Amino acid sequence: MELTRRNALAIGAGAFAATILPFQAFAAADEAIAAFTGGADVGEGGITLTSPEIAENGNTVPVSVDAPGAVSIILLAAGNPDPAVATANFGALAAKQSVAMRIRLAGSQDIVAVAKMADGSFVKTANAIKVTIGGCGG
Amino acid sequence: MASGVKPRVKVPKTAAAGSAITIKTLISHKMESGRRKDKEGNFIPRSIINRFTCEFNGQSVIDVTMEPAISTNPFFEFDATVPEAGEFKFTWYDDDGDVYEAVKAVAMA
């Protein structure tokens, strides 16, 4: 392809779209976090997210979240068509504020866990997972 | 989806008073996400379990809101404190209004 002014513009537009798309996915996850926290500041630490580095099958990815002292934990997959995964509320008889589950991931992405602590503060953590076969089924 | 739904729960039969035990739950359910297509290219309607709760003698242990991103045959593992002898009650709420329940008794060791 000859590099004309028209082609250069087309390439530029394509590159622009490619950078915008993942940004929108993150925006959806950020919105979900904002809805959960009510816009409060989100700190770091005090929450552990355990997940495999590479998941061969995106249909069942085992993850566990542990946040001592949390009243509820929200789990989000930023790269899924709908970022919400699950919200766990812990009751008086929960021995540990931790839960393990199996989730679906559409592709390689970051998963985010946000915990609401008993004192009303929020903490978050994120893990990157590489997914070999996506779990959104065609 | 009312066919073939079978809850399976693993709870120790006995526990010391005040001790923490690990509970594992699994329920067979296809968890249709609503994003898959059939052979004709039509979307298969969403049909999932949207909520799971665990209670011990009426006191809440965990209450999970589930979205379509939860895998087929939802599995949960968590820890609960057992203050006295009693019963764990597990409840799953289906999109179609069905409620699946399982009850496990725990005796004092």
CSV table of C-alpha atoms in Angstrom, one decimal:
chain,number,residue,atom,x,y,z
A,1,MET,CA,0.0,0.0,0.0
A,2,GLU,CA,1.3,3.4,-1.0
A,3,LEU,CA,1.6,5.8,1.8
A,4,THR,CA,-0.6,8.6,0.6
A,5,ARG,CA,-2.2,11.3,2.7
A,6,ARG,CA,-5.6,9.4,2.6
A,7,ASN,CA,-4.0,6.1,3.8
A,8,ALA,CA,-2.1,7.8,6.5
A,9,LEU,CA,-5.4,9.3,7.8
A,10,ALA,CA,-7.1,5.9,7.7
A,11,ILE,CA,-4.3,4.2,9.7
A,12,GLY,CA,-4.4,7.0,12.2
A,13,ALA,CA,-8.1,6.7,12.7
A,14,GLY,CA,-7.8,2.9,13.1
A,15,ALA,CA,-5.1,3.3,15.7
A,16,PHE,CA,-7.2,5.8,17.5
A,17,ALA,CA,-10.2,3.5,17.7
A,18,ALA,CA,-8.0,0.7,19.0
A,19,THR,CA,-6.8,2.8,21.9
A,20,ILE,CA,-10.3,4.0,22.7
A,21,LEU,CA,-12.0,0.6,22.8
A,22,PRO,CA,-10.2,-0.9,25.8
A,23,PHE,CA,-10.5,2.4,27.5
A,24,GLN,CA,-14.3,2.2,27.3
A,25,ALA,CA,-14.2,-1.3,28.9
A,26,PHE,CA,-12.2,0.2,31.8
A,27,ALA,CA,-14.7,3.1,32.1
A,28,ALA,CA,-17.5,0.6,32.6
A,29,ALA,CA,-15.6,-1.1,35.4
A,30,ASP,CA,-14.8,2.3,36.9
A,31,GLU,CA,-18.5,3.1,36.9
A,32,ALA,CA,-19.3,-0.1,38.6
A,33,ILE,CA,-16.7,0.7,41.3
A,34,ALA,CA,-18.1,4.2,41.7
A,35,ALA,CA,-21.6,2.8,42.1
A,36,PHE,CA,-20.3,0.4,44.8
A,37,THR,CA,-18.2,3.0,46.7
A,38,GLY,CA,-20.5,6.0,46.2
A,39,GLY,CA,-17.5,8.0,45.0
A,40,ALA,CA,-15.5,7.5,48.2
A,41,ASP,CA,-11.7,7.2,48.0
A,42,VAL,CA,-10.4,3.7,47.4
A,43,GLY,CA,-7.2,2.7,49.2
A,44,GLU,CA,-4.8,-0.1,48.7
A,45,GLY,CA,-3.8,-3.1,50.9
A,46,GLY,CA,-5.8,-5.3,53.2
A,47,ILE,CA,-7.3,-7.2,50.4
A,48,THR,CA,-5.9,-10.3,48.6
A,49,LEU,CA,-7.0,-11.6,45.2
A,50,THR,CA,-5.8,-15.0,44.3
A,51,SER,CA,-6.1,-16.0,40.7
A,52,PRO,CA,-4.1,-18.0,38.1
A,53,GLU,CA,-1.6,-16.2,36.0
A,54,ILE,CA,-2.7,-18.1,32.9
A,55,ALA,CA,-6.2,-19.5,32.6
A,56,GLU,CA,-6.5,-22.0,29.8
A,57,ASN,CA,-10.3,-22.1,29.8
A,58,GLY,CA,-12.1,-18.7,30.3
A,59,ASN,CA,-15.3,-20.6,31.1
A,60,THR,CA,-14.2,-21.5,34.6
A,61,VAL,CA,-11.4,-19.5,36.2
A,62,PRO,CA,-10.9,-20.2,39.9
A,63,VAL,CA,-10.5,-17.0,41.9
A,64,SER,CA,-10.6,-16.2,45.6
A,65,VAL,CA,-10.8,-12.9,47.4
A,66,ASP,CA,-9.7,-12.4,51.0
A,67,ALA,CA,-10.3,-9.1,52.8
A,68,PRO,CA,-10.1,-9.4,56.6
A,69,GLY,CA,-12.6,-7.1,58.3
A,70,ALA,CA,-14.7,-6.5,55.1
A,71,VAL,CA,-18.5,-6.3,55.2
A,72,SER,CA,-18.8,-6.8,51.4
A,73,ILE,CA,-16.6,-7.5,48.4
A,74,ILE,CA,-17.4,-6.7,44.8
A,75,LEU,CA,-15.6,-8.6,42.0
A,76,LEU,CA,-15.3,-7.1,38.5
A,77,ALA,CA,-13.8,-8.3,35.3
A,78,ALA,CA,-12.8,-5.1,33.4
A,79,GLY,CA,-12.6,-6.8,30.0
A,80,ASN,CA,-16.0,-8.7,30.1
A,81,PRO,CA,-19.0,-7.4,28.1
A,82,ASP,CA,-20.6,-6.7,31.5
A,83,PRO,CA,-17.9,-6.1,34.1
A,84,ALA,CA,-19.9,-7.2,37.2
A,85,VAL,CA,-19.1,-10.7,38.4
A,86,ALA,CA,-20.4,-11.0,41.9
A,87,THR,CA,-21.0,-9.2,45.2
A,88,ALA,CA,-20.5,-11.0,48.4
A,89,ASN,CA,-21.9,-9.7,51.7
A,90,PHE,CA,-20.6,-11.2,54.8
A,91,GLY,CA,-22.8,-11.9,57.9
A,92,ALA,CA,-22.0,-12.1,61.6
A,93,LEU,CA,-21.1,-15.8,61.3
A,94,ALA,CA,-18.5,-15.5,58.5
A,95,ALA,CA,-15.3,-16.8,60.1
A,96,LYS,CA,-13.1,-15.2,57.5
A,97,GLN,CA,-14.1,-12.5,55.0
A,98,SER,CA,-13.0,-14.6,52.1
A,99,VAL,CA,-14.8,-16.4,49.3
A,100,ALA,CA,-13.6,-18.6,46.4
A,101,MET,CA,-15.6,-19.0,43.2
A,102,ARG,CA,-15.3,-19.8,39.6
A,103,ILE,CA,-15.9,-17.1,37.0
A,104,ARG,CA,-16.1,-16.6,33.3
A,105,LEU,CA,-13.7,-14.3,31.5
A,106,ALA,CA,-14.1,-13.2,27.9
A,107,GLY,CA,-10.3,-12.8,27.3
A,108,SER,CA,-7.0,-11.8,28.9
A,109,GLN,CA,-7.7,-8.9,31.2
A,110,ASP,CA,-7.5,-7.4,34.7
A,111,ILE,CA,-9.9,-8.5,37.3
A,112,VAL,CA,-10.6,-6.1,40.1
A,113,ALA,CA,-11.8,-6.7,43.7
A,114,VAL,CA,-13.1,-3.8,45.9
A,115,ALA,CA,-13.9,-4.4,49.5
A,116,LYS,CA,-16.0,-2.3,51.9
A,117,MET,CA,-14.5,-2.4,55.3
A,118,ALA,CA,-16.5,-2.3,58.6
A,119,ASP,CA,-15.4,1.3,59.2
A,120,GLY,CA,-16.8,2.4,55.8
A,121,SER,CA,-13.5,2.7,54.0
A,122,PHE,CA,-12.8,1.0,50.7
A,123,VAL,CA,-9.8,-0.9,49.4
A,124,LYS,CA,-9.1,-2.4,46.0
A,125,THR,CA,-6.7,-4.8,44.3
A,126,ALA,CA,-6.3,-6.0,40.7
A,127,ASN,CA,-4.8,-9.0,39.1
A,128,ALA,CA,-4.0,-9.6,35.4
A,129,ILE,CA,-5.1,-13.0,34.0
A,130,LYS,CA,-4.1,-14.3,30.6
A,131,VAL,CA,-6.9,-16.3,29.1
A,132,THR,CA,-6.2,-18.8,26.3
A,133,ILE,CA,-9.8,-19.6,25.3
A,134,GLY,CA,-12.4,-16.9,26.1
A,135,GLY,CA,-15.5,-17.9,28.0
A,136,CYS,CA,-18.2,-15.9,26.2
A,137,GLY,CA,-19.2,-18.7,23.9
A,138,GLY,CA,-20.1,-18.1,20.3
B,1,MET,CA,-34.6,-23.9,34.5
B,2,ALA,CA,-36.0,-26.3,36.9
B,3,SER,CA,-34.6,-29.6,35.5
B,4,GLY,CA,-31.5,-31.2,36.8
B,5,VAL,CA,-30.7,-28.7,39.5
B,6,LYS,CA,-29.0,-30.5,42.3
B,7,PRO,CA,-27.3,-28.6,45.2
B,8,ARG,CA,-24.3,-30.3,46.7
B,9,VAL,CA,-22.9,-29.0,50.0
B,10,LYS,CA,-19.9,-30.1,52.0
B,11,VAL,CA,-20.1,-29.3,55.7
B,12,PRO,CA,-18.3,-31.2,58.6
B,13,LYS,CA,-20.7,-33.2,60.6
B,14,THR,CA,-19.3,-32.1,63.9
B,15,ALA,CA,-17.4,-29.0,65.1
B,16,ALA,CA,-16.1,-27.5,68.3
B,17,ALA,CA,-18.2,-24.6,69.7
B,18,GLY,CA,-16.9,-21.3,68.3
B,19,SER,CA,-14.6,-22.9,65.8
B,20,ALA,CA,-14.4,-22.0,62.1
B,21,ILE,CA,-15.3,-24.5,59.5
B,22,THR,CA,-14.8,-24.5,55.7
B,23,ILE,CA,-17.9,-24.9,53.6
B,24,LYS,CA,-18.0,-25.9,50.0
B,25,THR,CA,-21.1,-25.6,47.9
B,26,LEU,CA,-21.8,-26.6,44.3
B,27,ILE,CA,-25.1,-26.5,42.4
B,28,SER,CA,-25.6,-27.9,39.0
B,29,HIS,CA,-27.0,-25.2,36.8
B,30,LYS,CA,-26.2,-24.2,33.2
B,31,MET,CA,-26.0,-20.5,34.0
B,32,GLU,CA,-27.0,-19.3,30.6
B,33,SER,CA,-25.4,-15.9,30.3
B,34,GLY,CA,-27.7,-14.4,27.7
B,35,ARG,CA,-24.8,-13.7,25.4
B,36,ARG,CA,-24.5,-17.0,23.7
B,37,LYS,CA,-26.1,-17.6,20.3
B,38,ASP,CA,-27.9,-20.8,19.0
B,39,LYS,CA,-27.3,-22.3,15.5
B,40,GLU,CA,-29.7,-19.8,13.9
B,41,GLY,CA,-27.8,-16.9,15.4
B,42,ASN,CA,-30.4,-15.9,18.0
B,43,PHE,CA,-29.4,-15.1,21.5
B,44,ILE,CA,-30.2,-17.7,24.0
B,45,PRO,CA,-32.1,-16.0,26.8
B,46,ARG,CA,-30.4,-15.4,30.1
B,47,SER,CA,-31.2,-18.0,32.8
B,48,ILE,CA,-29.0,-17.9,35.8
B,49,ILE,CA,-29.0,-18.2,39.6
B,50,ASN,CA,-28.8,-14.6,40.7
B,51,ARG,CA,-28.4,-15.0,44.5
B,52,PHE,CA,-26.9,-17.4,46.9
B,53,THR,CA,-27.2,-17.2,50.7
B,54,CYS,CA,-26.0,-19.2,53.6
B,55,GLU,CA,-27.5,-19.0,57.1
B,56,PHE,CA,-26.8,-20.7,60.4
B,57,ASN,CA,-29.7,-20.9,62.8
B,58,GLY,CA,-31.2,-17.8,61.0
B,59,GLN,CA,-28.0,-15.8,61.2
B,60,SER,CA,-26.3,-14.7,58.0
B,61,VAL,CA,-23.0,-16.2,57.0
B,62,ILE,CA,-22.7,-15.0,53.4
B,63,ASP,CA,-25.0,-13.5,50.8
B,64,VAL,CA,-23.7,-13.4,47.3
B,65,THR,CA,-25.2,-11.6,44.3
B,66,MET,CA,-24.3,-13.4,41.2
B,67,GLU,CA,-24.0,-12.0,37.6
B,68,PRO,CA,-23.8,-13.9,34.3
B,69,ALA,CA,-20.0,-14.0,34.7
B,70,ILE,CA,-20.3,-16.8,37.2
B,71,SER,CA,-19.4,-20.1,35.7
B,72,THR,CA,-21.7,-23.0,34.9
B,73,ASN,CA,-22.4,-25.1,38.1
B,74,PRO,CA,-21.6,-22.3,40.5
B,75,PHE,CA,-19.1,-23.2,43.2
B,76,PHE,CA,-18.5,-21.3,46.4
B,77,GLU,CA,-16.1,-21.9,49.2
B,78,PHE,CA,-16.1,-19.9,52.4
B,79,ASP,CA,-15.5,-20.2,56.2
B,80,ALA,CA,-18.2,-20.0,58.9
B,81,THR,CA,-18.1,-19.8,62.7
B,82,VAL,CA,-20.2,-22.4,64.5
B,83,PRO,CA,-21.2,-21.0,67.9
B,84,GLU,CA,-23.6,-23.8,68.8
B,85,ALA,CA,-25.1,-27.0,67.4
B,86,GLY,CA,-27.6,-26.2,64.7
B,87,GLU,CA,-28.4,-26.2,61.0
B,88,PHE,CA,-26.8,-24.5,58.0
B,89,LYS,CA,-29.4,-23.4,55.4
B,90,PHE,CA,-28.3,-22.8,51.9
B,91,THR,CA,-30.6,-21.1,49.4
B,92,TRP,CA,-30.1,-20.4,45.7
B,93,TYR,CA,-32.5,-18.0,43.9
B,94,ASP,CA,-33.1,-18.7,40.2
B,95,ASP,CA,-34.0,-16.0,37.6
B,96,ASP,CA,-37.3,-17.8,36.9
B,97,GLY,CA,-38.4,-17.6,40.5
B,98,ASP,CA,-37.4,-21.1,41.6
B,99,VAL,CA,-35.6,-21.4,45.0
B,100,TYR,CA,-33.3,-24.3,45.7
B,101,GLU,CA,-32.5,-25.2,49.2
B,102,ALA,CA,-30.2,-27.5,51.1
B,103,VAL,CA,-29.9,-28.0,54.9
B,104,LYS,CA,-27.0,-29.5,56.8
B,105,ALA,CA,-27.0,-30.1,60.5
B,106,VAL,CA,-23.8,-29.7,62.6
B,107,ALA,CA,-23.4,-31.3,66.0
B,108,MET,CA,-21.0,-30.2,68.7
B,109,ALA,CA,-17.8,-32.2,68.9
